[in-house]
Amino acid sequence: MISMRKTGAAALAAAVVFGSPAFAGNDNTLFIIQDSSSGGIGNTLFVDQQNASNSIVAGDAQGTTPAQQTGFGNEATVTVTGDGGSVALLQNNPVVSGSAADVNSATLSVGALASVLLRQDGFGNEGSVDVNGVGAFGSLNQIGNGNFGEVSVAGNGASGELSQQGNNNTFGLQVTGANVTYTQVGNNLSAATLPTVVSNGGTVS
């Protein structure tokens, strides 16, 4: 388990490849840049790869670019289990002077041979993505402020993608064995109940 917090003015870049120690799993990669040079609360990252092997936490699924936490304040908790899971994390908070309520937060969980993408560009966004299934993919894209989003994907080859563009939007997506894309554009949008999509194939958008 790795916990990192950056509150100073300088950027921090870290590239870590974990070897054989049991507490760290095998051949796991963490590649992260934290930059709070403009001041603010700072950036916090907690990563658990102890039950994973050949996993990647970075800015893309291949680990070629770093995960990013930049700006006033971002928090993320990442849990990877099984073999070959990947998480792409991109958080940017443009607030110059704010409070703890303006921090972006994310909780990400991925299983074997599955992948997660989370992007938050704004402030006060909260998101969670949970993906399990061989070749499964889940993504949450929050562009704006004060958005709340949840994505849960289960099943081999399944995918769920939620995009929130605007402010103070709320939505949750639960997908089993299907391919679903949902986009919110506007402000103060919500769903009375969280939609659940169960399928043995096909695409819904």
XYZ file of N, CA, C and O in Angstrom:
820
model
N 0.838 -1.186 0.000
C 0.000 0.000 0.000
C 0.880 1.245 0.000
O 1.865 1.313 0.723
N 0.521 2.208 -0.792
C 1.274 3.447 -0.908
C 0.348 4.611 -0.607
O -0.756 4.698 -1.140
N 0.786 5.502 0.259
C 0.022 6.711 0.526
C 0.917 7.904 0.270
O 2.049 7.965 0.755
N 0.424 8.864 -0.526
C 1.215 10.028 -0.889
C 0.394 11.284 -0.686
O -0.792 11.324 -0.997
N 1.031 12.308 -0.158
C 0.372 13.603 -0.019
C 1.366 14.685 -0.398
O 2.505 14.685 0.051
N 0.936 15.623 -1.236
C 1.792 16.708 -1.688
C 1.128 18.034 -1.365
O 0.036 18.327 -1.836
N 1.773 18.841 -0.527
C 1.206 20.123 -0.154
C 2.144 21.289 -0.440
O 1.764 22.435 -0.317
N 3.371 21.012 -0.814
C 4.345 22.066 -1.039
C 4.196 22.739 -2.382
O 3.306 22.451 -3.161
N 5.108 23.647 -2.681
C 5.012 24.428 -3.911
C 5.588 23.704 -5.117
O 5.231 24.004 -6.242
N 6.478 22.766 -4.888
C 7.143 22.110 -6.011
C 6.376 20.881 -6.458
O 5.641 20.272 -5.698
N 6.553 20.520 -7.713
C 5.913 19.319 -8.254
C 6.681 18.094 -7.813
O 7.888 18.133 -7.609
N 5.981 16.996 -7.680
C 6.591 15.726 -7.316
C 6.284 14.715 -8.397
O 5.135 14.513 -8.745
N 7.301 14.082 -8.934
C 7.095 13.021 -9.926
C 7.654 11.741 -9.351
O 8.770 11.718 -8.836
N 6.897 10.660 -9.446
C 7.360 9.384 -8.915
C 7.033 8.282 -9.896
O 5.914 8.205 -10.392
N 7.998 7.436 -10.157
C 7.766 6.241 -10.973
C 8.270 5.061 -10.161
O 9.446 4.984 -9.854
N 7.377 4.153 -9.801
C 7.726 3.066 -8.912
C 7.333 1.752 -9.554
O 6.188 1.586 -9.974
N 8.246 0.817 -9.633
C 7.933 -0.539 -10.081
C 8.202 -1.467 -8.918
O 9.330 -1.555 -8.442
N 7.169 -2.160 -8.448
C 7.320 -3.015 -7.293
C 7.758 -4.406 -7.724
O 7.248 -4.957 -8.678
N 8.685 -4.964 -6.978
C 9.209 -6.280 -7.288
C 8.515 -7.373 -6.510
O 7.307 -7.388 -6.394
N 9.302 -8.223 -5.882
C 8.749 -9.447 -5.334
C 8.219 -9.390 -3.913
O 7.578 -10.351 -3.501
N 8.430 -8.360 -3.106
C 7.930 -8.410 -1.727
C 6.426 -8.686 -1.694
O 5.643 -8.102 -2.440
N 6.006 -9.580 -0.770
C 4.618 -10.026 -0.742
C 3.649 -8.885 -0.461
O 2.540 -8.858 -0.973
N 4.056 -7.925 0.372
C 3.134 -6.860 0.738
C 2.837 -5.941 -0.435
O 1.871 -5.189 -0.403
N 3.614 -5.984 -1.485
C 3.427 -5.057 -2.604
C 2.935 -5.742 -3.864
O 2.778 -5.100 -4.881
N 2.681 -7.042 -3.811
C 2.323 -7.733 -5.036
C 3.553 -7.910 -5.910
O 4.685 -7.697 -5.476
N 3.354 -8.262 -7.174
C 4.471 -8.520 -8.072
C 4.361 -7.673 -9.332
O 3.316 -7.641 -9.982
N 5.470 -6.992 -9.658
C 5.602 -6.263 -10.921
C 4.476 -5.257 -11.136
O 3.917 -5.139 -12.222
N 4.129 -4.533 -10.083
C 3.137 -3.472 -10.180
C 3.812 -2.130 -10.428
O 4.932 -1.902 -9.987
N 3.119 -1.249 -11.148
C 3.679 0.050 -11.504
C 2.780 1.181 -11.011
O 1.554 1.128 -11.192
N 3.407 2.174 -10.400
C 2.736 3.418 -10.034
C 3.545 4.570 -10.604
O 4.739 4.691 -10.337
N 2.899 5.422 -11.420
C 3.560 6.539 -12.086
C 2.669 7.760 -11.898
O 1.582 7.829 -12.460
N 3.122 8.735 -11.083
C 2.250 9.836 -10.665
C 3.011 11.160 -10.615
O 4.178 11.181 -10.241
N 2.337 12.220 -11.026
C 2.826 13.581 -10.809
C 1.800 14.315 -9.954
O 0.608 14.329 -10.291
N 2.257 14.908 -8.860
C 1.422 15.747 -8.016
C 1.990 17.160 -8.031
O 3.165 17.353 -7.737
N 1.157 18.125 -8.367
C 1.622 19.498 -8.481
C 0.623 20.435 -7.821
O -0.492 20.619 -8.312
N 1.026 20.998 -6.693
C 0.197 21.997 -6.019
C 0.966 23.305 -5.910
O 0.920 23.995 -4.902
N 1.704 23.630 -6.976
C 2.585 24.796 -6.958
C 1.835 26.111 -6.795
O 2.419 27.109 -6.386
N 0.521 26.108 -7.113
C -0.259 27.340 -6.954
C -0.799 27.493 -5.546
O -1.486 28.470 -5.245
N -0.495 26.539 -4.672
C -0.975 26.595 -3.302
C -2.290 25.861 -3.148
O -2.821 25.276 -4.083
N -2.840 25.885 -1.924
C -4.103 25.219 -1.672
C -3.959 24.120 -0.646
O -2.973 24.039 0.089
N -4.948 23.245 -0.593
C -4.978 22.167 0.390
C -3.948 21.093 0.068
O -3.353 20.484 0.957
N -3.714 20.834 -1.196
C -2.741 19.826 -1.599
C -3.413 18.586 -2.154
O -4.630 18.444 -2.134
N -2.606 17.671 -2.653
C -3.092 16.470 -3.318
C -2.746 15.224 -2.511
O -1.643 15.106 -1.977
N -3.695 14.293 -2.447
C -3.518 13.071 -1.667
C -3.861 11.855 -2.527
O -4.897 11.840 -3.189
N -3.000 10.852 -2.487
C -3.228 9.621 -3.230
C -2.939 8.423 -2.339
O -1.890 8.345 -1.708
N -3.888 7.478 -2.292
C -3.699 6.215 -1.581
C -3.881 5.084 -2.582
O -4.922 4.990 -3.226
N -2.868 4.238 -2.718
C -2.903 3.148 -3.697
C -2.654 1.817 -2.998
O -1.682 1.679 -2.253
N -3.527 0.842 -3.251
C -3.375 -0.508 -2.723
C -3.233 -1.484 -3.892
O -4.196 -1.776 -4.588
N -2.011 -1.965 -4.103
C -1.727 -2.966 -5.128
C -1.202 -4.263 -4.523
O -0.624 -5.090 -5.217
N -1.427 -4.435 -3.231
C -0.812 -5.571 -2.546
C -1.399 -6.912 -2.983
O -0.747 -7.953 -2.850
N -2.633 -6.911 -3.498
C -3.240 -8.151 -3.977
C -3.299 -8.180 -5.502
O -4.160 -8.843 -6.094
N -2.396 -7.453 -6.133
C -2.357 -7.368 -7.594
C -0.984 -7.767 -8.111
O 0.011 -7.755 -7.384
N -0.944 -8.112 -9.385
C 0.325 -8.343 -10.072
C 0.206 -7.795 -11.481
O -0.886 -7.763 -12.063
N 1.326 -7.298 -12.000
C 1.378 -6.727 -13.360
C 0.330 -5.632 -13.564
O -0.221 -5.472 -14.657
N 0.045 -4.874 -12.524
C -0.961 -3.822 -12.605
C -0.302 -2.467 -12.847
O 0.892 -2.272 -12.589
N -1.117 -1.527 -13.335
C -0.615 -0.197 -13.670
C -1.551 0.856 -13.099
O -2.767 0.790 -13.299
N -0.983 1.825 -12.409
C -1.693 3.047 -12.009
C -0.895 4.208 -12.585
O 0.237 4.462 -12.171
N -1.474 4.900 -13.569
C -0.734 5.923 -14.304
C -1.740 6.869 -14.968
O -2.894 6.965 -14.537
N -1.293 7.530 -16.041
C -2.167 8.436 -16.770
C -2.847 7.789 -17.956
O -3.739 8.378 -18.570
N -2.426 6.567 -18.288
C -3.074 5.789 -19.335
C -2.919 4.306 -19.002
O -2.165 3.935 -18.099
N -3.638 3.472 -19.731
C -3.663 2.048 -19.414
C -2.321 1.364 -19.650
O -2.043 0.311 -19.085
N -1.490 1.961 -20.509
C -0.187 1.373 -20.829
C 0.912 1.816 -19.866
O 2.014 1.272 -19.879
N 0.659 2.852 -19.069
C 1.656 3.354 -18.136
C 2.718 4.218 -18.774
O 3.778 4.437 -18.191
N 2.437 4.759 -19.967
C 3.434 5.577 -20.668
C 3.409 7.031 -20.222
O 4.378 7.762 -20.436
N 2.293 7.479 -19.638
C 2.197 8.838 -19.112
C 1.794 8.772 -17.643
O 1.129 7.825 -17.214
N 2.176 9.763 -16.853
C 1.884 9.703 -15.421
C 0.438 10.065 -15.091
O -0.196 10.874 -15.775
N -0.078 9.451 -14.031
C -1.293 9.961 -13.426
C -1.023 11.377 -12.941
O 0.123 11.734 -12.645
N -2.067 12.187 -12.879
C -1.867 13.591 -12.510
C -2.861 14.044 -11.452
O -4.055 13.772 -11.559
N -2.337 14.723 -10.459
C -3.134 15.462 -9.490
C -2.546 16.868 -9.448
O -1.453 17.068 -8.927
N -3.260 17.829 -10.009
C -2.721 19.182 -10.095
C -3.730 20.188 -9.556
O -4.946 20.007 -9.675
N -3.200 21.244 -8.971
C -4.037 22.346 -8.552
C -4.321 22.379 -7.063
O -3.604 21.805 -6.243
N -5.431 23.028 -6.719
C -5.778 23.385 -5.342
C -5.871 22.191 -4.407
O -5.335 22.203 -3.304
N -6.575 21.129 -4.850
C -6.729 19.972 -3.978
C -7.460 18.835 -4.646
O -8.553 19.016 -5.194
N -6.849 17.648 -4.618
C -7.448 16.434 -5.168
C -7.148 15.269 -4.232
O -6.074 15.199 -3.639
N -8.098 14.344 -4.135
C -7.919 13.142 -3.340
C -8.337 11.930 -4.165
O -9.335 11.983 -4.886
N -7.586 10.835 -4.043
C -7.957 9.614 -4.749
C -7.529 8.393 -3.946
O -6.448 8.378 -3.357
N -8.408 7.401 -3.940
C -8.110 6.098 -3.359
C -8.250 5.051 -4.451
O -9.296 4.966 -5.104
N -7.201 4.272 -4.675
C -7.163 3.310 -5.777
C -6.864 1.925 -5.217
O -5.888 1.741 -4.482
N -7.707 0.948 -5.572
C -7.489 -0.441 -5.165
C -7.466 -1.325 -6.409
O -8.405 -1.303 -7.204
N -6.382 -2.089 -6.570
C -6.229 -2.985 -7.715
C -6.021 -4.401 -7.196
O -5.196 -4.630 -6.307
N -6.783 -5.357 -7.744
C -6.628 -6.758 -7.364
C -6.492 -7.618 -8.614
O -6.901 -7.225 -9.704
N -5.906 -8.793 -8.435
C -5.769 -9.714 -9.552
C -4.618 -9.337 -10.470
O -3.783 -8.495 -10.160
N -4.594 -9.953 -11.636
C -3.489 -9.796 -12.572
C -3.877 -8.862 -13.726
O -4.936 -9.012 -14.339
N -3.014 -7.879 -14.009
C -3.140 -7.092 -15.223
C -4.169 -5.984 -15.217
O -4.552 -5.503 -16.284
N -4.647 -5.565 -14.056
C -5.582 -4.447 -14.000
C -4.880 -3.116 -14.216
O -3.683 -2.975 -13.955
N -5.622 -2.108 -14.715
C -5.017 -0.801 -14.939
C -5.969 0.323 -14.545
O -7.190 0.199 -14.707
N -5.384 1.397 -14.049
C -6.134 2.592 -13.662
C -5.454 3.805 -14.263
O -4.241 4.002 -14.098
N -6.238 4.642 -14.967
C -5.760 5.927 -15.468
C -6.455 7.021 -14.666
O -7.683 7.082 -14.625
N -5.668 7.879 -14.024
C -6.187 8.894 -13.106
C -5.709 10.271 -13.534
O -4.502 10.510 -13.637
N -6.654 11.191 -13.772
C -6.321 12.562 -14.164
C -7.223 13.506 -13.384
O -8.437 13.561 -13.618
N -6.646 14.253 -12.444
C -7.405 15.202 -11.635
C -6.771 16.589 -11.733
O -5.567 16.745 -11.503
N -7.589 17.587 -12.061
C -7.114 18.966 -12.113
C -8.116 19.861 -11.393
O -9.313 19.809 -11.666
N -7.613 20.671 -10.475
C -8.460 21.561 -9.690
C -7.959 22.994 -9.853
O -6.894 23.348 -9.350
N -8.735 23.861 -10.558
C -8.245 25.202 -10.883
C -8.495 26.258 -9.813
O -8.151 27.428 -10.015
N -9.091 25.861 -8.672
C -9.416 26.836 -7.632
C -8.141 27.515 -7.124
O -7.117 26.874 -6.910
N -8.207 28.826 -6.934
C -7.070 29.584 -6.398
C -7.189 29.711 -4.885
O -6.229 29.519 -4.150
N -8.363 30.043 -4.405
C -8.599 30.176 -2.967
C -9.945 29.557 -2.658
O -10.980 29.989 -3.167
N -9.955 28.497 -1.836
C -11.203 27.804 -1.577
C -11.170 27.094 -0.233
O -10.378 27.421 0.658
N -12.036 26.088 -0.099
C -12.154 25.337 1.146
C -12.101 23.848 0.846
O -11.988 23.421 -0.304
N -12.245 23.039 1.906
C -12.205 21.590 1.739
C -13.329 21.092 0.837
O -13.193 20.056 0.179
N -14.442 21.832 0.777
C -15.561 21.431 -0.071
C -15.223 21.524 -1.555
O -15.932 20.945 -2.383
N -14.164 22.225 -1.894
C -13.780 22.403 -3.297
C -12.833 21.313 -3.803
O -12.464 21.301 -4.982
N -12.417 20.411 -2.921
C -11.486 19.346 -3.305
C -12.209 18.308 -4.177
O -13.342 17.919 -3.897
N -11.560 17.861 -5.237
C -12.057 16.725 -6.018
C -11.709 15.429 -5.293
O -10.621 15.305 -4.724
N -12.613 14.442 -5.352
C -12.326 13.168 -4.709
C -12.757 12.012 -5.605
O -13.737 12.122 -6.348
N -12.023 10.913 -5.520
C -12.314 9.753 -6.354
C -11.971 8.475 -5.606
O -10.969 8.412 -4.887
N -12.818 7.457 -5.798
C -12.569 6.118 -5.277
C -12.645 5.146 -6.452
O -13.686 5.036 -7.105
N -11.537 4.464 -6.713
C -11.435 3.620 -7.902
C -11.037 2.206 -7.502
O -10.119 2.010 -6.706
N -11.724 1.213 -8.099
C -11.439 -0.184 -7.814
C -11.490 -0.975 -9.113
O -12.434 -0.837 -9.894
N -10.481 -1.819 -9.334
C -10.422 -2.582 -10.578
C -9.885 -3.986 -10.306
O -9.006 -4.179 -9.466
N -10.461 -4.956 -11.030
C -10.044 -6.339 -10.876
C -9.127 -6.799 -11.998
O -8.634 -6.001 -12.800
N -8.913 -8.082 -12.081
C -7.966 -8.665 -13.030
C -8.357 -8.372 -14.474
O -9.519 -8.503 -14.860
N -7.373 -7.945 -15.256
C -7.522 -7.719 -16.701
C -8.667 -6.765 -17.030
O -9.263 -6.832 -18.101
N -8.960 -5.853 -16.113
C -9.961 -4.812 -16.327
C -9.273 -3.454 -16.246
O -8.118 -3.346 -15.827
N -9.987 -2.411 -16.670
C -9.362 -1.087 -16.666
C -10.366 -0.005 -16.289
O -11.564 -0.114 -16.544
N -9.816 1.061 -15.690
C -10.591 2.206 -15.216
C -9.950 3.490 -15.707
O -8.714 3.619 -15.731
N -10.795 4.444 -16.106
C -10.334 5.786 -16.444
C -11.164 6.794 -15.671
O -12.397 6.763 -15.728
N -10.509 7.684 -14.942
C -11.202 8.770 -14.270
C -10.543 10.093 -14.611
O -9.326 10.241 -14.497
N -11.377 11.057 -15.029
C -10.893 12.411 -15.279
C -11.808 13.401 -14.572
O -13.026 13.364 -14.739
N -11.219 14.264 -13.762
C -11.942 15.347 -13.103
C -11.237 16.660 -13.424
O -10.044 16.809 -13.146
N -11.963 17.576 -14.028
C -11.404 18.880 -14.371
C -12.389 19.933 -13.882
O -13.384 20.232 -14.532
N -12.122 20.468 -12.709
C -13.018 21.406 -12.051
C -12.790 21.305 -10.555
O -11.719 20.892 -10.107
N -13.805 21.661 -9.759
C -13.642 21.560 -8.309
C -14.920 21.006 -7.673
O -16.023 21.110 -8.214
N -14.728 20.385 -6.504
C -15.849 19.848 -5.761
C -16.533 18.665 -6.408
O -17.692 18.364 -6.094
N -15.841 17.965 -7.292
C -16.407 16.775 -7.929
C -16.126 15.537 -7.087
O -15.083 15.422 -6.452
N -17.076 14.606 -7.111
C -16.918 13.349 -6.392
C -17.288 12.199 -7.316
O -18.348 12.232 -7.951
N -16.418 11.204 -7.405
C -16.689 10.107 -8.314
C -16.188 8.779 -7.796
O -15.229 8.725 -7.021
N -16.845 7.702 -8.244
C -16.370 6.354 -7.940
C -16.567 5.463 -9.156
O -17.574 5.584 -9.861
N -15.602 4.589 -9.391
C -15.663 3.636 -10.493
C -15.205 2.279 -9.970
O -14.136 2.168 -9.368
N -16.022 1.250 -10.212
C -15.733 -0.114 -9.761
C -15.922 -1.046 -10.955
O -17.017 -1.122 -11.519
N -14.847 -1.745 -11.356
C -14.895 -2.565 -12.571
C -14.332 -3.960 -12.296
O -13.238 -4.104 -11.756
N -15.103 -4.981 -12.694
C -14.654 -6.364 -12.590
C -15.111 -7.149 -13.810
O -16.257 -7.033 -14.240
N -14.210 -7.943 -14.356
C -14.509 -8.753 -15.527
C -13.363 -8.671 -16.511
O -12.769 -7.609 -16.704
N -13.017 -9.792 -17.118
C -11.919 -9.819 -18.075
C -12.254 -8.910 -19.262
O -13.299 -9.039 -19.885
N -11.390 -7.955 -19.530
C -11.614 -7.021 -20.626
C -12.665 -5.969 -20.338
O -13.048 -5.223 -21.246
N -13.134 -5.881 -19.110
C -14.147 -4.881 -18.757
C -13.503 -3.507 -18.616
O -12.321 -3.374 -18.295
N -14.321 -2.464 -18.839
C -13.816 -1.085 -18.806
C -14.871 -0.172 -18.195
O -16.065 -0.278 -18.513
N -14.428 0.728 -17.340
C -15.321 1.730 -16.770
C -14.652 3.081 -16.760
O -13.457 3.191 -16.469
N -15.406 4.123 -17.106
C -14.826 5.468 -17.102
C -15.824 6.480 -16.569
O -17.037 6.351 -16.740
N -15.277 7.507 -15.923
C -16.053 8.636 -15.429
C -15.304 9.903 -15.795
O -14.142 10.072 -15.436
N -15.995 10.773 -16.530
C -15.410 12.022 -17.002
C -16.248 13.163 -16.434
O -17.426 13.308 -16.786
N -15.660 13.967 -15.547
C -16.370 15.072 -14.917
C -15.690 16.389 -15.290
O -14.569 16.661 -14.844
N -16.369 17.181 -16.120
C -15.845 18.471 -16.553
C -16.800 19.543 -16.030
O -17.900 19.720 -16.556
N -16.408 20.207 -14.971
C -17.283 21.169 -14.325
C -17.089 21.109 -12.823
O -16.075 20.599 -12.339
N -18.099 21.567 -12.086
C -17.956 21.692 -10.642
C -19.130 21.057 -9.902
O -20.276 21.114 -10.369
N -18.820 20.436 -8.757
C -19.863 19.920 -7.897
C -20.638 18.746 -8.450
O -21.796 18.526 -8.067
N -20.037 17.970 -9.317
C -20.703 16.803 -9.882
C -20.483 15.564 -9.013
O -19.431 15.409 -8.389
N -21.487 14.676 -9.010
C -21.369 13.401 -8.304
C -21.692 12.289 -9.290
O -22.773 12.268 -9.885
N -20.763 11.346 -9.468
C -20.980 10.265 -10.419
C -20.485 8.938 -9.895
O -19.469 8.871 -9.204
N -21.221 7.864 -10.240
C -20.836 6.506 -9.879
C -20.948 5.608 -11.102
O -21.942 5.682 -11.830
N -19.944 4.758 -11.300
C -19.975 3.784 -12.391
C -19.575 2.425 -11.825
O -18.536 2.298 -11.176
N -20.419 1.422 -12.076
C -20.128 0.057 -11.659
C -20.299 -0.863 -12.860
O -21.361 -0.867 -13.492
N -19.266 -1.627 -13.186
C -19.278 -2.496 -14.363
C -18.878 -3.906 -13.949
O -17.885 -4.099 -13.243
N -19.659 -4.892 -14.404
C -19.341 -6.293 -14.121
C -19.606 -7.127 -15.365
O -20.560 -6.871 -16.107
N -18.758 -8.111 -15.593
C -18.942 -9.013 -16.721
C -17.820 -8.910 -17.721
O -17.291 -7.822 -17.976
N -17.427 -10.027 -18.287
C -16.335 -10.043 -19.259
C -16.697 -9.212 -20.490
O -17.773 -9.372 -21.079
N -15.812 -8.298 -20.854
C -16.015 -7.470 -22.024
C -17.032 -6.366 -21.869
O -17.321 -5.649 -22.834
N -17.596 -6.200 -20.686
C -18.590 -5.151 -20.465
C -17.913 -3.786 -20.332
O -16.728 -3.689 -19.998
N -18.689 -2.732 -20.587
C -18.148 -1.384 -20.418
C -19.244 -0.419 -19.995
O -20.401 -0.546 -20.397
N -18.853 0.552 -19.191
C -19.751 1.615 -18.771
C -18.995 2.923 -18.750
O -17.930 3.023 -18.139
N -19.530 3.923 -19.455
C -18.866 5.215 -19.560
C -19.866 6.319 -19.223
O -20.911 6.436 -19.866
N -19.540 7.123 -18.217
C -20.383 8.234 -17.791
C -19.608 9.531 -17.951
O -18.488 9.656 -17.451
N -20.226 10.496 -18.646
C -19.620 11.809 -18.834
C -20.563 12.871 -18.271
O -21.748 12.902 -18.625
N -20.032 13.715 -17.397
C -20.795 14.816 -16.811
C -20.131 16.128 -17.207
O -18.994 16.388 -16.816
N -20.853 16.929 -17.969
C -20.315 18.198 -18.460
C -21.229 19.318 -17.992
O -22.319 19.508 -18.531
N -20.796 20.027 -16.956
C -21.615 21.056 -16.345
C -21.400 21.063 -14.849
O -20.387 20.547 -14.356
N -22.375 21.596 -14.116
C -22.214 21.773 -12.682
C -23.355 21.125 -11.901
O -24.513 21.143 -12.336
N -23.000 20.557 -10.751
C -23.974 20.031 -9.791
C -24.888 18.957 -10.389
O -26.087 18.919 -10.121
N -24.299 18.080 -11.182
C -25.033 16.964 -11.761
C -24.808 15.697 -10.930
O -23.740 15.507 -10.356
N -25.835 14.836 -10.896
C -25.761 13.597 -10.130
C -26.238 12.446 -11.000
O -27.305 12.533 -11.613
N -25.458 11.360 -11.049
C -25.882 10.216 -11.844
C -25.076 8.991 -11.437
O -23.926 9.104 -11.006
N -25.699 7.829 -11.581
C -25.025 6.572 -11.323
C -25.350 5.571 -12.412
O -26.466 5.562 -12.948
N -24.386 4.742 -12.750
C -24.539 3.785 -13.841
C -24.074 2.416 -13.367
O -22.946 2.267 -12.895
N -24.962 1.423 -13.477
C -24.634 0.053 -13.109
C -24.812 -0.832 -14.338
O -25.916 -0.915 -14.891
N -23.741 -1.482 -14.762
C -23.751 -2.236 -16.019
C -23.287 -3.666 -15.765
O -22.263 -3.884 -15.118
N -24.047 -4.624 -16.289
C -23.647 -6.023 -16.227
C -23.746 -6.628 -17.623
O -24.832 -6.686 -18.204
N -22.627 -7.027 -18.173
C -22.599 -7.725 -19.444
C -23.094 -6.919 -20.628
O -23.639 -7.471 -21.580
N -22.913 -5.608 -20.605
C -23.376 -4.753 -21.699
C -22.345 -3.665 -21.951
O -21.340 -3.549 -21.235
N -22.598 -2.855 -22.978
C -21.745 -1.712 -23.286
C -22.620 -0.465 -23.279
O -23.506 -0.313 -24.126
N -22.387 0.416 -22.299
C -23.286 1.543 -22.061
C -22.495 2.842 -21.988
O -21.462 2.922 -21.301
N -22.991 3.865 -22.686
C -22.428 5.209 -22.610
C -23.543 6.187 -22.256
O -24.609 6.163 -22.888
N -23.309 7.029 -21.244
C -24.318 8.013 -20.841
C -23.636 9.360 -20.625
O -22.586 9.432 -19.997
N -24.269 10.420 -21.143
C -23.689 11.764 -21.040
C -24.712 12.734 -20.469
O -25.867 12.764 -20.911
N -24.292 13.491 -19.474
C -25.080 14.603 -18.940
C -24.437 15.910 -19.383
O -23.253 16.128 -19.128
N -25.209 16.784 -20.022
C -24.721 18.102 -20.417
C -25.694 19.128 -19.871
O -26.872 19.142 -20.248
N -25.211 19.977 -18.970
C -26.072 20.975 -18.351
C -25.762 21.098 -16.879
O -24.714 20.635 -16.412
N -26.698 21.680 -16.134
C -26.491 21.933 -14.717
C -27.656 21.390 -13.901
O -28.808 21.370 -14.364
N -27.346 20.922 -12.698
C -28.363 20.469 -11.740
C -29.224 19.326 -12.287
O -30.418 19.238 -12.010
N -28.598 18.433 -13.057
C -29.307 17.285 -13.603
C -29.146 16.085 -12.672
O -28.100 15.886 -12.064
N -30.198 15.274 -12.581
C -30.126 14.084 -11.738
C -31.117 13.053 -12.232
O -32.010 13.344 -13.026
N -30.968 11.825 -11.726
C -31.904 10.751 -12.033
C -32.576 10.325 -10.740
O -31.935 10.227 -9.694
N -33.890 10.076 -10.797
C -34.627 9.687 -9.600
C -34.101 8.369 -9.042
O -34.020 8.172 -7.836
N -33.748 7.435 -9.937
C -33.156 6.167 -9.526
C -31.955 5.896 -10.400
O -31.877 6.342 -11.544
N -31.005 5.154 -9.863
C -29.805 4.832 -10.620
C -30.127 3.754 -11.639
O -30.638 2.692 -11.295
N -29.876 3.994 -12.921
C -30.207 2.997 -13.943
C -29.310 1.772 -13.862
O -28.119 1.869 -13.588
N -29.907 0.624 -14.105
C -29.173 -0.631 -14.152
C -29.395 -1.265 -15.520
O -30.527 -1.402 -15.955
N -28.320 -1.627 -16.186
C -28.410 -2.253 -17.502
C -27.797 -3.645 -17.413
O -26.638 -3.801 -17.061
N -28.590 -4.651 -17.743
C -28.132 -6.034 -17.744
C -28.389 -6.594 -19.134
O -29.495 -6.500 -19.657
N -27.364 -7.186 -19.741
C -27.498 -7.670 -21.114
C -26.498 -8.788 -21.346
O -25.521 -8.942 -20.624
N -26.768 -9.564 -22.377
C -25.784 -10.567 -22.786
C -25.037 -10.116 -24.040
O -24.392 -10.885 -24.715
N -25.100 -8.828 -24.313
C -24.389 -8.264 -25.462
C -25.078 -7.005 -25.929
O -26.112 -6.606 -25.424
N -24.453 -6.321 -26.897
C -25.074 -5.122 -27.439
C -24.530 -3.861 -26.815
O -23.771 -3.891 -25.854
N -24.984 -2.758 -27.355
C -24.503 -1.456 -26.926
C -25.680 -0.540 -26.650
O -26.646 -0.515 -27.418
N -25.601 0.203 -25.556
C -26.618 1.191 -25.194
C -25.953 2.520 -25.000
O -24.896 2.606 -24.358
N -26.537 3.591 -25.545
C -25.972 4.922 -25.348
C -27.090 5.945 -25.258
O -28.230 5.670 -25.602
